[in-house]
Amino acid sequence: FKILLEEGILGLGAFMVFLGWVFYALYPRKNTGNYLLNQTLFLMVFCGAVFQLFNTGYFQAVFWLPLGVALAAKSVLKNYE
């Protein structure tokens, strides 16, 4: 609701598309070698997003820092596979 009130429908839609892309990129696939690590990265970001749904303040590092770390780790893992 915070994004909807501040940014409007287009901002909310863009943010939802961004989160969808992040969840799709981090979703653990069975055929990868580091399945447990991929699952941990996905859960780290997913739990941060769920926390923000019930947080009454603005977005904090509790959400953005794990999201950035997970995307960076996924990129590094892709280079090793």
Short mmCIF file of N, CA and C in Angstrom, two decimals:
data_model
loop_
_atom_site.label_atom_id
_atom_site.label_comp_id
_atom_site.label_asym_id
_atom_site.label_seq_id
_atom_site.Cartn_x
_atom_site.Cartn_y
_atom_site.Cartn_z
N PHE A 1 0.81 -1.20 0.00
CA PHE A 1 0.00 0.00 0.00
C PHE A 1 0.86 1.26 0.00
N LYS A 2 2.05 1.17 0.59
CA LYS A 2 2.94 2.33 0.61
C LYS A 2 3.31 2.75 -0.81
N ILE A 3 3.66 1.77 -1.63
CA ILE A 3 4.07 2.09 -3.00
C ILE A 3 2.88 2.59 -3.80
N LEU A 4 1.71 2.00 -3.58
CA LEU A 4 0.52 2.42 -4.30
C LEU A 4 0.17 3.86 -4.00
N LEU A 5 0.26 4.26 -2.74
CA LEU A 5 -0.06 5.63 -2.37
C LEU A 5 0.98 6.63 -2.86
N GLU A 6 2.24 6.24 -2.84
CA GLU A 6 3.30 7.19 -3.21
C GLU A 6 3.58 7.22 -4.70
N GLU A 7 3.51 6.09 -5.37
CA GLU A 7 3.92 6.02 -6.77
C GLU A 7 2.76 5.80 -7.73
N GLY A 8 1.62 5.38 -7.24
CA GLY A 8 0.48 5.15 -8.10
C GLY A 8 0.47 3.74 -8.67
N ILE A 9 -0.46 3.51 -9.57
CA ILE A 9 -0.65 2.19 -10.17
C ILE A 9 0.57 1.79 -11.01
N LEU A 10 1.12 2.73 -11.77
CA LEU A 10 2.27 2.40 -12.62
C LEU A 10 3.49 2.05 -11.78
N GLY A 11 3.73 2.76 -10.69
CA GLY A 11 4.85 2.45 -9.82
C GLY A 11 4.69 1.10 -9.15
N LEU A 12 3.48 0.80 -8.70
CA LEU A 12 3.21 -0.49 -8.09
C LEU A 12 3.39 -1.62 -9.11
N GLY A 13 2.89 -1.40 -10.32
CA GLY A 13 3.04 -2.41 -11.37
C GLY A 13 4.51 -2.65 -11.71
N ALA A 14 5.28 -1.56 -11.82
CA ALA A 14 6.71 -1.70 -12.13
C ALA A 14 7.44 -2.43 -11.01
N PHE A 15 7.09 -2.13 -9.77
CA PHE A 15 7.74 -2.79 -8.64
C PHE A 15 7.38 -4.26 -8.59
N MET A 16 6.14 -4.60 -8.90
CA MET A 16 5.72 -6.00 -8.90
C MET A 16 6.43 -6.77 -10.03
N VAL A 17 6.59 -6.14 -11.18
CA VAL A 17 7.33 -6.78 -12.28
C VAL A 17 8.78 -7.00 -11.86
N PHE A 18 9.38 -6.01 -11.20
CA PHE A 18 10.75 -6.15 -10.73
C PHE A 18 10.87 -7.29 -9.73
N LEU A 19 9.97 -7.36 -8.76
CA LEU A 19 10.02 -8.45 -7.78
C LEU A 19 9.79 -9.80 -8.44
N GLY A 20 8.89 -9.86 -9.42
CA GLY A 20 8.66 -11.10 -10.15
C GLY A 20 9.90 -11.55 -10.87
N TRP A 21 10.63 -10.60 -11.48
CA TRP A 21 11.87 -10.94 -12.17
C TRP A 21 12.91 -11.46 -11.18
N VAL A 22 13.01 -10.82 -10.02
CA VAL A 22 13.98 -11.25 -9.00
C VAL A 22 13.64 -12.65 -8.52
N PHE A 23 12.37 -12.91 -8.22
CA PHE A 23 11.98 -14.24 -7.76
C PHE A 23 12.21 -15.29 -8.83
N TYR A 24 11.94 -14.95 -10.09
CA TYR A 24 12.18 -15.90 -11.18
C TYR A 24 13.68 -16.18 -11.33
N ALA A 25 14.50 -15.13 -11.22
CA ALA A 25 15.94 -15.30 -11.38
C ALA A 25 16.54 -16.12 -10.24
N LEU A 26 15.98 -15.99 -9.06
CA LEU A 26 16.53 -16.69 -7.90
C LEU A 26 15.86 -18.02 -7.60
N TYR A 27 14.81 -18.36 -8.33
CA TYR A 27 14.09 -19.60 -8.04
C TYR A 27 15.02 -20.79 -8.23
N PRO A 28 15.15 -21.65 -7.22
CA PRO A 28 16.07 -22.79 -7.33
C PRO A 28 15.55 -23.85 -8.30
N ARG A 29 16.39 -24.26 -9.20
CA ARG A 29 16.04 -25.31 -10.14
C ARG A 29 16.79 -26.58 -9.76
N LYS A 30 16.12 -27.70 -9.90
CA LYS A 30 16.67 -28.98 -9.43
C LYS A 30 17.94 -29.40 -10.18
N ASN A 31 18.08 -29.00 -11.43
CA ASN A 31 19.19 -29.52 -12.22
C ASN A 31 20.49 -28.74 -12.02
N THR A 32 20.53 -27.78 -11.10
CA THR A 32 21.77 -27.05 -10.84
C THR A 32 22.57 -27.75 -9.76
N GLY A 33 23.87 -27.52 -9.75
CA GLY A 33 24.74 -28.19 -8.80
C GLY A 33 24.61 -27.67 -7.37
N ASN A 34 24.31 -26.42 -7.20
CA ASN A 34 24.24 -25.80 -5.88
C ASN A 34 22.79 -25.57 -5.47
N TYR A 35 21.99 -26.62 -5.44
CA TYR A 35 20.56 -26.48 -5.18
C TYR A 35 20.30 -25.90 -3.79
N LEU A 36 21.00 -26.38 -2.78
CA LEU A 36 20.75 -25.91 -1.42
C LEU A 36 21.11 -24.44 -1.27
N LEU A 37 22.21 -24.02 -1.87
CA LEU A 37 22.59 -22.61 -1.81
C LEU A 37 21.59 -21.74 -2.57
N ASN A 38 21.15 -22.20 -3.73
CA ASN A 38 20.14 -21.46 -4.49
C ASN A 38 18.83 -21.34 -3.72
N GLN A 39 18.46 -22.41 -3.04
CA GLN A 39 17.24 -22.38 -2.24
C GLN A 39 17.38 -21.40 -1.08
N THR A 40 18.55 -21.35 -0.47
CA THR A 40 18.79 -20.42 0.63
C THR A 40 18.72 -18.98 0.15
N LEU A 41 19.29 -18.69 -1.01
CA LEU A 41 19.24 -17.33 -1.56
C LEU A 41 17.81 -16.92 -1.85
N PHE A 42 17.04 -17.83 -2.43
CA PHE A 42 15.64 -17.52 -2.73
C PHE A 42 14.85 -17.26 -1.46
N LEU A 43 15.02 -18.11 -0.46
CA LEU A 43 14.29 -17.92 0.79
C LEU A 43 14.70 -16.65 1.52
N MET A 44 15.95 -16.27 1.40
CA MET A 44 16.42 -15.04 2.02
C MET A 44 15.67 -13.83 1.45
N VAL A 45 15.52 -13.80 0.14
CA VAL A 45 14.83 -12.68 -0.50
C VAL A 45 13.32 -12.78 -0.27
N PHE A 46 12.77 -13.97 -0.35
CA PHE A 46 11.33 -14.15 -0.16
C PHE A 46 10.91 -13.75 1.25
N CYS A 47 11.68 -14.17 2.24
CA CYS A 47 11.34 -13.81 3.63
C CYS A 47 11.48 -12.31 3.86
N GLY A 48 12.45 -11.68 3.22
CA GLY A 48 12.58 -10.22 3.31
C GLY A 48 11.38 -9.51 2.71
N ALA A 49 10.87 -10.03 1.60
CA ALA A 49 9.69 -9.43 0.97
C ALA A 49 8.46 -9.61 1.84
N VAL A 50 8.29 -10.78 2.44
CA VAL A 50 7.16 -11.02 3.33
C VAL A 50 7.26 -10.12 4.56
N PHE A 51 8.46 -9.94 5.09
CA PHE A 51 8.65 -9.04 6.22
C PHE A 51 8.22 -7.62 5.87
N GLN A 52 8.55 -7.16 4.67
CA GLN A 52 8.18 -5.81 4.26
C GLN A 52 6.67 -5.64 4.10
N LEU A 53 5.96 -6.72 3.82
CA LEU A 53 4.50 -6.62 3.73
C LEU A 53 3.87 -6.23 5.06
N PHE A 54 4.48 -6.67 6.15
CA PHE A 54 3.92 -6.42 7.47
C PHE A 54 4.66 -5.33 8.24
N ASN A 55 5.67 -4.73 7.65
CA ASN A 55 6.43 -3.67 8.29
C ASN A 55 5.70 -2.35 8.06
N THR A 56 5.63 -1.52 9.07
CA THR A 56 4.91 -0.26 8.93
C THR A 56 5.81 0.89 8.51
N GLY A 57 7.11 0.70 8.49
CA GLY A 57 8.04 1.75 8.08
C GLY A 57 8.33 1.66 6.59
N TYR A 58 9.26 2.46 6.16
CA TYR A 58 9.66 2.44 4.76
C TYR A 58 10.63 1.29 4.52
N PHE A 59 10.93 1.04 3.26
CA PHE A 59 11.84 -0.05 2.93
C PHE A 59 13.18 0.20 3.57
N GLN A 60 13.73 -0.84 4.15
CA GLN A 60 14.98 -0.73 4.88
C GLN A 60 15.99 -1.70 4.29
N ALA A 61 17.20 -1.67 4.84
CA ALA A 61 18.25 -2.58 4.39
C ALA A 61 17.88 -4.03 4.65
N VAL A 62 16.90 -4.26 5.51
CA VAL A 62 16.44 -5.63 5.77
C VAL A 62 15.95 -6.26 4.48
N PHE A 63 15.49 -5.45 3.54
CA PHE A 63 15.01 -5.96 2.27
C PHE A 63 16.06 -5.83 1.17
N TRP A 64 16.68 -4.67 1.03
CA TRP A 64 17.53 -4.40 -0.12
C TRP A 64 18.90 -5.06 -0.03
N LEU A 65 19.48 -5.13 1.15
CA LEU A 65 20.80 -5.75 1.27
C LEU A 65 20.76 -7.24 0.93
N PRO A 66 19.86 -8.04 1.51
CA PRO A 66 19.81 -9.46 1.12
C PRO A 66 19.47 -9.67 -0.35
N LEU A 67 18.63 -8.79 -0.91
CA LEU A 67 18.28 -8.92 -2.32
C LEU A 67 19.52 -8.70 -3.19
N GLY A 68 20.31 -7.69 -2.89
CA GLY A 68 21.52 -7.44 -3.65
C GLY A 68 22.55 -8.55 -3.49
N VAL A 69 22.71 -9.04 -2.27
CA VAL A 69 23.66 -10.13 -2.02
C VAL A 69 23.23 -11.39 -2.77
N ALA A 70 21.94 -11.68 -2.75
CA ALA A 70 21.45 -12.88 -3.43
C ALA A 70 21.64 -12.79 -4.94
N LEU A 71 21.37 -11.64 -5.53
CA LEU A 71 21.56 -11.50 -6.97
C LEU A 71 23.03 -11.56 -7.35
N ALA A 72 23.90 -10.99 -6.53
CA ALA A 72 25.34 -11.05 -6.80
C ALA A 72 25.83 -12.49 -6.67
N ALA A 73 25.38 -13.21 -5.64
CA ALA A 73 25.79 -14.60 -5.46
C ALA A 73 25.29 -15.47 -6.60
N LYS A 74 24.08 -15.23 -7.05
CA LYS A 74 23.54 -15.99 -8.17
C LYS A 74 24.36 -15.77 -9.44
N SER A 75 24.80 -14.53 -9.64
CA SER A 75 25.64 -14.22 -10.80
C SER A 75 26.99 -14.91 -10.70
N VAL A 76 27.57 -14.94 -9.52
CA VAL A 76 28.86 -15.62 -9.34
C VAL A 76 28.69 -17.12 -9.54
N LEU A 77 27.61 -17.69 -9.00
CA LEU A 77 27.37 -19.12 -9.16
C LEU A 77 27.15 -19.50 -10.61
N LYS A 78 26.52 -18.63 -11.38
CA LYS A 78 26.27 -18.92 -12.79
C LYS A 78 27.59 -19.01 -13.55
N ASN A 79 28.57 -18.22 -13.16
CA ASN A 79 29.88 -18.26 -13.82
C ASN A 79 30.64 -19.54 -13.49
N TYR A 80 30.38 -20.13 -12.33
CA TYR A 80 31.08 -21.35 -11.93
C TYR A 80 30.43 -22.61 -12.48
N GLU A 81 29.17 -22.54 -12.89
CA GLU A 81 28.46 -23.74 -13.36
C GLU A 81 28.66 -24.00 -14.81
#
